[in-house]
Coordinates of C-alpha atoms in Angstrom, one line a residue:
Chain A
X1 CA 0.0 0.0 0.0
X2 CA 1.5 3.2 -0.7
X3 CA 2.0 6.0 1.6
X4 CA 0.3 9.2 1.9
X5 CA 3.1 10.8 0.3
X6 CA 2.4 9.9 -3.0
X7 CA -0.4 11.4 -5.1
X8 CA -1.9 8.1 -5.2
X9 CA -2.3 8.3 -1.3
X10 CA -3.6 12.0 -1.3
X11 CA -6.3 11.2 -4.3
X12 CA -7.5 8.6 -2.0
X13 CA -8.0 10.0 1.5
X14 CA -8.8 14.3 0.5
X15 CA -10.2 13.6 -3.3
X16 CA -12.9 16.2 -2.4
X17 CA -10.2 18.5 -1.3
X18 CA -7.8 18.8 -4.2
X19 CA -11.2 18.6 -6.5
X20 CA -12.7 22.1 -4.7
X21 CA -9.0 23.2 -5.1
X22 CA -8.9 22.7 -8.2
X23 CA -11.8 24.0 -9.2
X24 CA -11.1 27.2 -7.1
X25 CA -7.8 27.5 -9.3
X26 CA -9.5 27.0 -12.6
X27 CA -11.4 30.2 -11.8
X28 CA -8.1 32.1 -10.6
X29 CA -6.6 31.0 -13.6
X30 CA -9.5 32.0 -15.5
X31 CA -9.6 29.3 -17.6
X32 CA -12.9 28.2 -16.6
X33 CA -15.1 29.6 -18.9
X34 CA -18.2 29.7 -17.4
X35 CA -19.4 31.7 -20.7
X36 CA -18.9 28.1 -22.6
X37 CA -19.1 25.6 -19.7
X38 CA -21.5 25.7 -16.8
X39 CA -20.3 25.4 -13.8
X40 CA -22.0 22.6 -13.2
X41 CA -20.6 20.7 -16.3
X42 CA -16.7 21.9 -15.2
X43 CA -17.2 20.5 -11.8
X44 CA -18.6 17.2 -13.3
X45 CA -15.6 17.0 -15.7
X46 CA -13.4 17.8 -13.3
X47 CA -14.5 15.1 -10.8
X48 CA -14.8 12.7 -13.9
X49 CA -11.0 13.0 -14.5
X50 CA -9.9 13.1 -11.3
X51 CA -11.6 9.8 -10.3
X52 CA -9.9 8.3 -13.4
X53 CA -6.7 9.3 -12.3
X54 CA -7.0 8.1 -8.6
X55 CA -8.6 4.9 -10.6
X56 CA -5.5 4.4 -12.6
X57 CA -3.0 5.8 -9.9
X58 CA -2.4 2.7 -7.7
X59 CA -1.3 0.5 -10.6
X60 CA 0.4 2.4 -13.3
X61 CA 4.1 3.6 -13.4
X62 CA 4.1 7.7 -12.7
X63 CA 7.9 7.5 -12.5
X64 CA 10.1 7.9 -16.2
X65 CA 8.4 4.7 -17.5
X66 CA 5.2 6.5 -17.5
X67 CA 3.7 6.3 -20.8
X68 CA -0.3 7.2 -21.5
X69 CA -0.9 5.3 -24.0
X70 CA -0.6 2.3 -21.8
X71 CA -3.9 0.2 -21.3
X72 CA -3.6 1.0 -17.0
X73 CA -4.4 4.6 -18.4
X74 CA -7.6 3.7 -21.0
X75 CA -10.3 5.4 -18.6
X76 CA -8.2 8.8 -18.3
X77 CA -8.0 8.6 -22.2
X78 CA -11.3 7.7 -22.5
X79 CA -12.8 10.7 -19.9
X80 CA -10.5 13.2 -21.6
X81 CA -12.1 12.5 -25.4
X82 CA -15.6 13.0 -24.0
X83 CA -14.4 16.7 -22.4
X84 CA -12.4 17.3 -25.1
X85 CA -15.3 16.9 -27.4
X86 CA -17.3 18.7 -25.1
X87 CA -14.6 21.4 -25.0
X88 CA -14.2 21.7 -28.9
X89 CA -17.8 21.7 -29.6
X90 CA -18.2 24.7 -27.0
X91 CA -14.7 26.8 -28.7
X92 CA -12.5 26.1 -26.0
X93 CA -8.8 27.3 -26.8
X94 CA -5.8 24.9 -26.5
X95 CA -4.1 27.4 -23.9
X96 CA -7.9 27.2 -21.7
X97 CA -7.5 23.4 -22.3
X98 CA -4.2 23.1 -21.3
X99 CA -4.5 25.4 -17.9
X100 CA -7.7 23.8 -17.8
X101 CA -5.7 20.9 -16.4
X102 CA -2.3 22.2 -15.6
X103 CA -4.1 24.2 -12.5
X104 CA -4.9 20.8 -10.8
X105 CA -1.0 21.2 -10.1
X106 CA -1.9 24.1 -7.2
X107 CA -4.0 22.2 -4.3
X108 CA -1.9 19.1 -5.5
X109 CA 1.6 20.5 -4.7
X110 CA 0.1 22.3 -1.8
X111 CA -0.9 18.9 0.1
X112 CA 2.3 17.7 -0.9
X113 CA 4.4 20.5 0.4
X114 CA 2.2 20.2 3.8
X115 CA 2.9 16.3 4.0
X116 CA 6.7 16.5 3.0
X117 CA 7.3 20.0 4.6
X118 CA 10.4 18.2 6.3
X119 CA 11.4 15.4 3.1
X120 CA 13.1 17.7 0.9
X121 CA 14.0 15.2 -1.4
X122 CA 10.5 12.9 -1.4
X123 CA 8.9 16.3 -1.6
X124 CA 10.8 17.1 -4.6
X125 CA 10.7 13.7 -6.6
X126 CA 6.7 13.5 -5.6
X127 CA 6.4 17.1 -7.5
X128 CA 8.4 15.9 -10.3
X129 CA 6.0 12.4 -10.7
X130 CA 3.0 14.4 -10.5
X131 CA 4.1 17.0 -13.1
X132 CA 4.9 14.6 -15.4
X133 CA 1.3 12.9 -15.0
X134 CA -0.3 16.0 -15.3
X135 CA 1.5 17.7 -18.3
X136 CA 1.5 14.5 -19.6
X137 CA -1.9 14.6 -19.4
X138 CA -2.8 18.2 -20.4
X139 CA -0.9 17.7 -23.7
X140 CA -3.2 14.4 -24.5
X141 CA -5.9 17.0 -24.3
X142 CA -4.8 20.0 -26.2
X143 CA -3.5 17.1 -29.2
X144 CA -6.9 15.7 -29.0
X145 CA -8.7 19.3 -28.6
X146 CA -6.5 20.1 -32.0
X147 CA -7.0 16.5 -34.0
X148 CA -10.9 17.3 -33.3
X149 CA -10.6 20.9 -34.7
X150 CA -8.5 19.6 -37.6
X151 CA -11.5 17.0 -38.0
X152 CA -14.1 19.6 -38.2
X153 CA -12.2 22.2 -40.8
X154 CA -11.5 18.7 -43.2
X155 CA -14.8 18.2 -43.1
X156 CA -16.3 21.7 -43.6
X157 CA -13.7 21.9 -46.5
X158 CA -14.7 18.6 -47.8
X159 CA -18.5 19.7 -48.0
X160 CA -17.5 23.4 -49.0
X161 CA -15.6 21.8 -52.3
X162 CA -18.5 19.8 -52.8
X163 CA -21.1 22.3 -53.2
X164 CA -18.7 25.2 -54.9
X165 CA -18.5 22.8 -57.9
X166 CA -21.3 21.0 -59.1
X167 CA -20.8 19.6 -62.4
X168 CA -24.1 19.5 -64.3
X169 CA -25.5 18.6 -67.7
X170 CA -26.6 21.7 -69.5
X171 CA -27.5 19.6 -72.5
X172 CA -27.4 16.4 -74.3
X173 CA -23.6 15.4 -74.4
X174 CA -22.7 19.0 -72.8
X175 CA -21.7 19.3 -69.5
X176 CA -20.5 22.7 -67.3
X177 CA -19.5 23.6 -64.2
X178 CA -19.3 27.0 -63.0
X179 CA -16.6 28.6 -60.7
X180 CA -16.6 30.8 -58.2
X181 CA -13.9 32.3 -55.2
X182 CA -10.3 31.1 -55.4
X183 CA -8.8 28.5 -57.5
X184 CA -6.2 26.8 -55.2
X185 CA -4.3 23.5 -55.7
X186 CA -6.8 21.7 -53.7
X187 CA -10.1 22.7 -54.9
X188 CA -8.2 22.9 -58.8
X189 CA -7.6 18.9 -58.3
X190 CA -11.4 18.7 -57.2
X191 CA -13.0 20.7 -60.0
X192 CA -10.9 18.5 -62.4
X193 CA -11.8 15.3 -60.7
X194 CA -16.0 16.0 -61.0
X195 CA -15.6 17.2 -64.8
X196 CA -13.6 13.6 -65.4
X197 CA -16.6 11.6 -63.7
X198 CA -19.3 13.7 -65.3
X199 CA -17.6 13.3 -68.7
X200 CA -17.9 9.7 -68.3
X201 CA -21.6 10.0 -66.8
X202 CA -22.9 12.0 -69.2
X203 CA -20.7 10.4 -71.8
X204 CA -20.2 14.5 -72.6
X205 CA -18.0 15.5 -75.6
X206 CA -18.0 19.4 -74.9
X207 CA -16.8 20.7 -70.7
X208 CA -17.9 24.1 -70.7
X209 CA -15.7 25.7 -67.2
X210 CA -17.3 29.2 -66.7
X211 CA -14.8 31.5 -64.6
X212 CA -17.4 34.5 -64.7
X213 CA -16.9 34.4 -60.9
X214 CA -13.2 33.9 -60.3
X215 CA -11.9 36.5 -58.5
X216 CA -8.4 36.0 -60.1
X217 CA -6.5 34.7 -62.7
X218 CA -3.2 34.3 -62.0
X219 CA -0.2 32.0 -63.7
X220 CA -1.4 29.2 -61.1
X221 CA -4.7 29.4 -61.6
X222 CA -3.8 29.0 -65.4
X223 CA -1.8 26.2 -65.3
X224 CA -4.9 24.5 -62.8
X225 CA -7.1 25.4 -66.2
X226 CA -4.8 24.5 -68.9
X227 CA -4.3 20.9 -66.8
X228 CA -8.0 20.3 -66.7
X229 CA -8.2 21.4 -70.5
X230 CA -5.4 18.7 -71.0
X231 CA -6.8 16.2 -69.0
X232 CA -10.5 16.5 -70.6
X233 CA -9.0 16.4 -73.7
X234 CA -7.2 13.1 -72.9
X235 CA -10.8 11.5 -72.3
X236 CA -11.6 12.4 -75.9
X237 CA -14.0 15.5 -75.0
X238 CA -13.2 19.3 -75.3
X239 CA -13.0 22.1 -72.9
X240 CA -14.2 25.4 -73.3
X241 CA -13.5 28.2 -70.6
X242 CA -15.9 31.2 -71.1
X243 CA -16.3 34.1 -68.4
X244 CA -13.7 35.5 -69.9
X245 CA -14.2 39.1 -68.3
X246 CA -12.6 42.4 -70.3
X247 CA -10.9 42.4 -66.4
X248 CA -9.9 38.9 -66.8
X249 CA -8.7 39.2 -70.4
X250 CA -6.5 42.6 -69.2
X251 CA -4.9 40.5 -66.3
X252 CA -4.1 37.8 -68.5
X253 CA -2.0 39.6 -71.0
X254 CA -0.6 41.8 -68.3
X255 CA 0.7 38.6 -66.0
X256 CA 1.9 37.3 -69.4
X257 CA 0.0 34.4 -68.8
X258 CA -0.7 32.1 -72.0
X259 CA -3.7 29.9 -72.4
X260 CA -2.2 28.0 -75.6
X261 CA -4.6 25.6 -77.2
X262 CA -7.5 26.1 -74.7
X263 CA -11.1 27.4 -76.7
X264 CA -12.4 30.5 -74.6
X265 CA -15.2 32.6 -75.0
X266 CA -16.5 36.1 -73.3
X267 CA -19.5 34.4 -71.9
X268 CA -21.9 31.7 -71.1
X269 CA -23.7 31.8 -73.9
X270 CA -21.3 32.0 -76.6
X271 CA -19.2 29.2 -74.5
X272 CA -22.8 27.3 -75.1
X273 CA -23.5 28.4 -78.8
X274 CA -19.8 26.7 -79.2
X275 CA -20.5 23.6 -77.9
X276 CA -24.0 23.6 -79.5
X277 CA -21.7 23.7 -82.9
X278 CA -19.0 21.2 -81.5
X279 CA -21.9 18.3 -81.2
X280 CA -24.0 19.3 -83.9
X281 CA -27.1 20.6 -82.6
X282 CA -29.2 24.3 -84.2
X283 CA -31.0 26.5 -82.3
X284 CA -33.6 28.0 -83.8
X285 CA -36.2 31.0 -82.5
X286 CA -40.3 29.2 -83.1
Chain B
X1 CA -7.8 -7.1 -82.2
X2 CA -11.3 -7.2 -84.5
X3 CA -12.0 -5.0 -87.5
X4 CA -15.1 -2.9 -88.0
X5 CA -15.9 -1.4 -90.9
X6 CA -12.6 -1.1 -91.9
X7 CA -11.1 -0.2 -88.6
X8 CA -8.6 -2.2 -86.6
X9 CA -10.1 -2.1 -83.1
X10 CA -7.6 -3.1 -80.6
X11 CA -8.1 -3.5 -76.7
X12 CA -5.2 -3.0 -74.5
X13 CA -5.1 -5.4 -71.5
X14 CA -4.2 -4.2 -68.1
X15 CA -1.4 -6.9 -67.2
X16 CA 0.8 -6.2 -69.8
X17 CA 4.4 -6.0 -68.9
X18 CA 6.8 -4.0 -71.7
X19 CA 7.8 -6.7 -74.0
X20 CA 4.0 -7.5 -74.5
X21 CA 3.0 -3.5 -75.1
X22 CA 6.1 -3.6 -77.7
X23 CA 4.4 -7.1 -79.0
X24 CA 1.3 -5.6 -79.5
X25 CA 2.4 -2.5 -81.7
X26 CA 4.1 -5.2 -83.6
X27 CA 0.9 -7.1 -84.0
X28 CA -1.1 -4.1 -85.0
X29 CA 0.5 -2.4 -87.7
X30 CA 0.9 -6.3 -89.5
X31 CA -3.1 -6.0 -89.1
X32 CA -3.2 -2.3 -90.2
X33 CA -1.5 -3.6 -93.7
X34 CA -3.1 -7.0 -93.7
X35 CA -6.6 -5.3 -94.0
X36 CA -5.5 -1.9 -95.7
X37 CA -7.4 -0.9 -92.5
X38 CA -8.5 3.1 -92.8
X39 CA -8.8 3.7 -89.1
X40 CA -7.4 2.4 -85.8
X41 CA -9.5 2.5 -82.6
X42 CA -7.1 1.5 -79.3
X43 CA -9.2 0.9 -76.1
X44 CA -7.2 1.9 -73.2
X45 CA -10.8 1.7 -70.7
X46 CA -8.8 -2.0 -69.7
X47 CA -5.7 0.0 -68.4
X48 CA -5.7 1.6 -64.8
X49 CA -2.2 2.8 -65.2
X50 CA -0.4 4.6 -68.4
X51 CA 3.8 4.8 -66.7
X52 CA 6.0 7.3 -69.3
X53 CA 7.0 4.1 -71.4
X54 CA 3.3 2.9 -72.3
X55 CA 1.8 6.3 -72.5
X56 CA 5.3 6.7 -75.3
X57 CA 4.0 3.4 -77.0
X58 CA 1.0 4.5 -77.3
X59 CA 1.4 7.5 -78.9
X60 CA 3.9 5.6 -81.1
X61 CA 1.2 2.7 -82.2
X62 CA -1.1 6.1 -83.0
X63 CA 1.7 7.8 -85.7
X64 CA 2.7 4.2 -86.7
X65 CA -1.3 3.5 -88.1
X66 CA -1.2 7.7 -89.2
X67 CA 2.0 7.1 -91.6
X68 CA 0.1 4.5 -92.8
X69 CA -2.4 5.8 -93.4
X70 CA -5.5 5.1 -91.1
X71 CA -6.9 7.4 -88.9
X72 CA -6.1 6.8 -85.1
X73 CA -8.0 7.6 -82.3
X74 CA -7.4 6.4 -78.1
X75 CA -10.7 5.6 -76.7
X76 CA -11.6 5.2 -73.0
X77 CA -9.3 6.9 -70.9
X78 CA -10.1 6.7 -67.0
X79 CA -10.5 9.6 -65.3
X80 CA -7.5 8.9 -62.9
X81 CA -4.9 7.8 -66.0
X82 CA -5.9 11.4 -67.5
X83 CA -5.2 13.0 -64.7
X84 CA -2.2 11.2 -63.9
X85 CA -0.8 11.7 -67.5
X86 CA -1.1 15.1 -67.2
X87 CA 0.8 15.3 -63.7
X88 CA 3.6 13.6 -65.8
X89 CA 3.5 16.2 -68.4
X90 CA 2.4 13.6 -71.1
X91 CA -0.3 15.0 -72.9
X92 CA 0.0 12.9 -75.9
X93 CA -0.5 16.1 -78.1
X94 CA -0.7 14.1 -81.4
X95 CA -2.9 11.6 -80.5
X96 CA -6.7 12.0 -81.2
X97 CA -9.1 10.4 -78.4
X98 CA -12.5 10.0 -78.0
X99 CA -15.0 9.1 -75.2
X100 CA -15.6 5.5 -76.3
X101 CA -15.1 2.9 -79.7
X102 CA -18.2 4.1 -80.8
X103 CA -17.9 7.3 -81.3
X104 CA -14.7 6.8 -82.4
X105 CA -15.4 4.3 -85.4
X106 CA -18.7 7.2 -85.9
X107 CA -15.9 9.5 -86.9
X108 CA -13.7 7.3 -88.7
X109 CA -16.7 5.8 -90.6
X110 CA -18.4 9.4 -91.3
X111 CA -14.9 10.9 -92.4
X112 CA -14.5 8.4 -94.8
X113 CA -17.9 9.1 -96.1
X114 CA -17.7 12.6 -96.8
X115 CA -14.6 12.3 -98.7
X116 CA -15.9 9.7 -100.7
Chain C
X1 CA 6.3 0.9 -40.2
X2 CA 5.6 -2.2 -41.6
X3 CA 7.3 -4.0 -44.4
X4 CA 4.4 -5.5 -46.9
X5 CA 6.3 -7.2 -49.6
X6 CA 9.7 -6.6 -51.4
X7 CA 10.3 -6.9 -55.0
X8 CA 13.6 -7.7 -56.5
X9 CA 13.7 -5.9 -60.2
X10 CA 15.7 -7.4 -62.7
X11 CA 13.6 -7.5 -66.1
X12 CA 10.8 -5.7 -67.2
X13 CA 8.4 -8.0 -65.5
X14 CA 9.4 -7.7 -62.3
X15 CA 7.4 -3.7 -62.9
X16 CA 4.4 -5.1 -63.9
X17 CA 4.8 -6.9 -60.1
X18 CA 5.8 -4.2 -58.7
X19 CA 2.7 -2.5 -59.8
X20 CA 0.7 -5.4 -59.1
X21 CA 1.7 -4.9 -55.6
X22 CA 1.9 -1.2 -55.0
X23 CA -1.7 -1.5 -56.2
X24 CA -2.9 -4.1 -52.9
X25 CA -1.0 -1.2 -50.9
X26 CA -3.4 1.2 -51.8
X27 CA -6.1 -0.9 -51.2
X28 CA -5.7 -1.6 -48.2
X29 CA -5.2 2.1 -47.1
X30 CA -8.1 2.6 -48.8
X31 CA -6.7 4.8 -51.2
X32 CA -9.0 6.8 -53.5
X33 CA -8.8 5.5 -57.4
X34 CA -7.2 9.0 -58.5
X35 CA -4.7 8.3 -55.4
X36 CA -3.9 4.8 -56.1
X37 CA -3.5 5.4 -60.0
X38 CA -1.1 8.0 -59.4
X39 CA 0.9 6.0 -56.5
X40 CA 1.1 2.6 -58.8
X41 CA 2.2 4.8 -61.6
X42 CA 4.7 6.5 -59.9
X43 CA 6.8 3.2 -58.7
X44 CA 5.8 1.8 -61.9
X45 CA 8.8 4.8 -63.4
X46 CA 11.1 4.7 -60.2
X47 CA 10.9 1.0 -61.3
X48 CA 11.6 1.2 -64.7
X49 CA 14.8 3.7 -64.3
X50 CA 16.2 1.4 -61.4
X51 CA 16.1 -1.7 -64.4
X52 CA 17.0 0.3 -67.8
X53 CA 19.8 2.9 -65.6
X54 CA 20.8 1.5 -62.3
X55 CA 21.2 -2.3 -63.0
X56 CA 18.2 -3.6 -60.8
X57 CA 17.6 -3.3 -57.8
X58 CA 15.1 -4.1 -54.8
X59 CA 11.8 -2.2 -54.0
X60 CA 10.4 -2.4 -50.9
X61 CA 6.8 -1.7 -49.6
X62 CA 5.7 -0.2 -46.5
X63 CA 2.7 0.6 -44.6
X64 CA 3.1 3.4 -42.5
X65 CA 0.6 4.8 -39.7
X66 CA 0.4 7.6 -37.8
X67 CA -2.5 9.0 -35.3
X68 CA -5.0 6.5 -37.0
X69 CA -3.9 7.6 -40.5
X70 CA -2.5 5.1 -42.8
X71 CA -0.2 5.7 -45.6
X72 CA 1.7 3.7 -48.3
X73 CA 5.5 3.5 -48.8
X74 CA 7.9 2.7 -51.9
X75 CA 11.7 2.3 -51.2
X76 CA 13.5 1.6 -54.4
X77 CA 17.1 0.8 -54.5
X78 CA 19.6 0.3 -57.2
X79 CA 23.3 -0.3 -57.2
X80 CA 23.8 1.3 -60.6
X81 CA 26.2 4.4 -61.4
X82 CA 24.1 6.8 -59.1
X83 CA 23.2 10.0 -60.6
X84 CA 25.5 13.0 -60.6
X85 CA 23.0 15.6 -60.6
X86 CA 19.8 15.0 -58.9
X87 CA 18.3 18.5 -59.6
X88 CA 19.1 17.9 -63.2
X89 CA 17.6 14.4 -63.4
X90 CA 14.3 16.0 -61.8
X91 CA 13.7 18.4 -64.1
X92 CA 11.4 17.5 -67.1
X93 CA 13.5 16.5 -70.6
X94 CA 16.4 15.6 -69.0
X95 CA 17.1 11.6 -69.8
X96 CA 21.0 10.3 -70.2
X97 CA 18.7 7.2 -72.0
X98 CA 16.2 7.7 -75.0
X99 CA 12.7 8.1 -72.4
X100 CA 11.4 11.5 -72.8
X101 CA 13.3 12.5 -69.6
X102 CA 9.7 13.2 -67.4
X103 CA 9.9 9.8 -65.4
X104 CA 11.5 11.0 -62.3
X105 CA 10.0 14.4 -62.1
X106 CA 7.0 13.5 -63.0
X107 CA 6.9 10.5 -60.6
X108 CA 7.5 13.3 -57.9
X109 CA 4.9 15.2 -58.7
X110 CA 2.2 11.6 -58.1
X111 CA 3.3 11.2 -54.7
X112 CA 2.8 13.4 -51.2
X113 CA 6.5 12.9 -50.6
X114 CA 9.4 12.3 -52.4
X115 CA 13.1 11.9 -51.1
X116 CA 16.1 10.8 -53.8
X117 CA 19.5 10.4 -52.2
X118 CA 21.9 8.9 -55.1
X119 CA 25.8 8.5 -54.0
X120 CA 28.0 8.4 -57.7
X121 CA 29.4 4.8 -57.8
X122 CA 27.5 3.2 -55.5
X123 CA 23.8 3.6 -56.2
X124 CA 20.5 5.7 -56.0
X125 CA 17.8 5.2 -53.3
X126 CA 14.2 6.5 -53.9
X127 CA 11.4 6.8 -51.5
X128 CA 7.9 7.7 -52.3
X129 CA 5.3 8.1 -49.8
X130 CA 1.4 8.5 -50.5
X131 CA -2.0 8.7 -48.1
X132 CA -5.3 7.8 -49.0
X133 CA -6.9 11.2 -50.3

């Protein structure tokens, strides 16, 4: 059985101490954010966590072999994802998260310097086990508070890239998409990808890729066009890029950027009355 | 390797290793002269990959049949081979390509009937 | 990091395999077909230049994962003459063969990473490296 010196011994015997403690520092520290989190929801977090790591404490390593990824430490793991989810959902920042557990350290060291007021040396290797668990700890949190985030923004970008280019079919073997915003690497390699599948959906022989509402047309932004013109080309249909503003057309020539072999029109419609010609069909007023 | 209405239609197999791809070019300008074929349709849908050496053959096997004098067309590129070739810089600017064999023999045929 | 297979390359068919296997890689990262086309592709050249310019060689495949993310690795190594100027041999239209020179560039432009280190005299070591999306 281990002592009272440890943190083990102290979580055991004056739990409900170092939790009001703790919760007292997380309003010092102002990290409890009782805009975000209620204080009844911080206090049942806080116990939630704490009880895991009194839980875990008696069995696991909190020396230089302590490692929490090990199974002893599952429950803390497991605790921490459901506040960190909380936490993210709510806008928490890393540095809150972060204090949010690093402030268990005051009531914590302060039982500890009251127990081994005359132990020096326990006193000092009993601070340094505990602030390893507990930094090891908070940076679990803040990782897991940041992989959630980075979550979140891949699937907002995911959806956003899905809905700022719908490829549709304008007419019988004619399909177009248009664009609008920025053209960057990313959402270039997406555009191209739905004009490929639609191609092969619609069995298409004329792209029509209307720019109208790019905001700019710079040498990247080229390139990203004349590759999709390639590409569409390769899969035996034909690209035309219309939208082709008197803005758009001054940029251009000014950035010295060359659109060799690529069929562009002003507008819509004449991108349309080209590809009406390309597969052969006549309009005619009635 | 069939011929329809006069043009050689040849279907490229996925497994191919190079000697087979350099086999096959062999193979198909014999049948190009064997049937004074007028045009040549190669189906690529089969292949998921086109490397720098069979995207080179391919584009070979298309001027080989033009010197002769048929009319070549690539049919069926995937979607992720076009966009792949492009990333490589091969663009196959010479070569003519349509969406399927189809359309492809449509042209062929219809060219040759407008001249004629 | 995992070793999956390893393929020793010594005649042209030995790419084809290599291919064949890069291919199961990406499968079972549960690569996207755009992804995986461009991956298999991509060895299928570093393969090709290790036979026709560095004398065979061995490539080896890897699967690699990281915070629950899983991604596919290529290590190809020749013992041919190495190259004397990797910058050079990167850049499209250069080829000391009769290939159109966009092999190695081009393969580096498939992949999400790319590392050559080639020593003159004693061999060139590619590695490719490619996630799912």
């Amino acid at each position: 059985m281990p002592n009272k010196n440890t943190m083990a011994a102290i979580l055991s015997t004056d739990f409900d101490r170092v939790l009001s403690g703790w919760l007292k520092a997380q309003t010092k520290e102002g990290v409890k954010r009782a805009d975000l989190v209620s204080a009844e929801e911080s206090k049942e977090q806080s116990r939630d966590l704490l009880s895991a790591i009194a839980d875990a404490l008696p069995d696991a390593a909190v020396d230089s072999e302590l490692d929490l990824t090990e199974t002893v430490w599952d429950p803390i793991r497991d605790v921490l994802e459901t506040i960190t989810e909380n936490r993210t959902q709510r806008g928490v920042s890393t540095t809150e998260m972060g204090w949010f557990i690093g402030s268990l350290k005051q009531p914590l060291f302060e039982i500890l310097h009251t127990e081994l007021a005359d132990k020096p040396t326990e006193f000092m290797r009993e601070m340094w086990n505990s602030t390893r668990l507990i930094d090891q700890i908070s940076l679990h949190a803040i990782e897991s508070l940041v992989e959630k985030r980075e979550a979140t923004i891949e699937r907002q970008r995911a959806e956003m890239t899905e809905v700022s280019a719908p490829v549709v079919k304008i007419w019988d073997r004619i399909v177009t998409v248009p664009l609008i915003g920025t053209l960057d690497s990313f959402r270039a390699q997406t555009v191209m990808e739905n004009i490929l599948d639609a191609i092969v959906q619609w069995e298409a022989e004329v792209a029509i890729i209307d720019i109208t509402g790019v905001s700019t047309v710079d040498t990247l932004v080229a390139q990203h066009l004349l590759k999709t013109a390639a590409a569409v080309r390769l899969m035996g249909a034909e690209c035309v890029i219309c939208g082709i503003s008197p803005k758009i057309a001054q940029t251009v020539v000014n950035l010295g950027v060359e659109l060799p072999n690529i069929t562009t029109r002003v507008d819509l419609e004449s991108g349309l009355a080209y590809a009406f010609d390309r597969v052969g069909v006549t309009v005619a007023r009635g | 390797m069939m011929t329809i209405n006069g043009c050689v239609v040849v279907a490229i197999r996925d497994d191919l290793d190079d000697q087979e791809i350099v086999a096959l070019q062999d193979q198909l300008v014999d049948e190009v002269a064997r049937q004074s074929a007028h045009g040549v349709v190669i189906d690529i849908s089969g292949l998921e990959i086109v490397d720098t050496f069979a995207g080179r053959m391919l584009a070979a096997m298309a001027q080989m049949a033009q010197v002769m004098n048929a009319r070549t067309i690539v049919v069926g590129m995937r979607p992720a081979v076009a966009m792949t070739l492009v990333e490589l810089g091969m663009t196959l600017e010479g070569v003519e390509t349509a969406l399927n064999a189809d359309r492809a023999i449509n042209a062929i045929t219809g060219d040759r009937q407008k001249i004629s | 990091m995992t070793l999956r297979k390893s393929v020793t390359l010594k005649t042209h068919g030995d790419i084809a395999y290599a291919r064949q296997v890069a291919g199961e890689l990406m499968v079972e990262i549960e690569a996207s077909a755009i992804k995986r086309t461009k991956f298999v592709t991509a060895v299928s050249e570093i393969a090709r230049n290790a036979i026709n310019y560095g004398q065979g060689g061995v490539i080896t495949f890897h699967l690699a994962e990281a915070s629950g993310r899983k991604r596919a690795l290529a290590v190809c190594t020749d013992r041919g003459p190495g190259i004397e100027d990797v910058d050079a041999a990167l850049r499209d239209g250069f080829s000391t063969g009769k290939s159109l020179g966009l092999g190695l560039g081009g393969a580096k432009r498939l992949v999400d990473q790319f590392e050559i280190v080639s020593t003159p005299g004693s061999g060139t070591r590619v590695s490719l490296e490619c996630g799912p999306r």
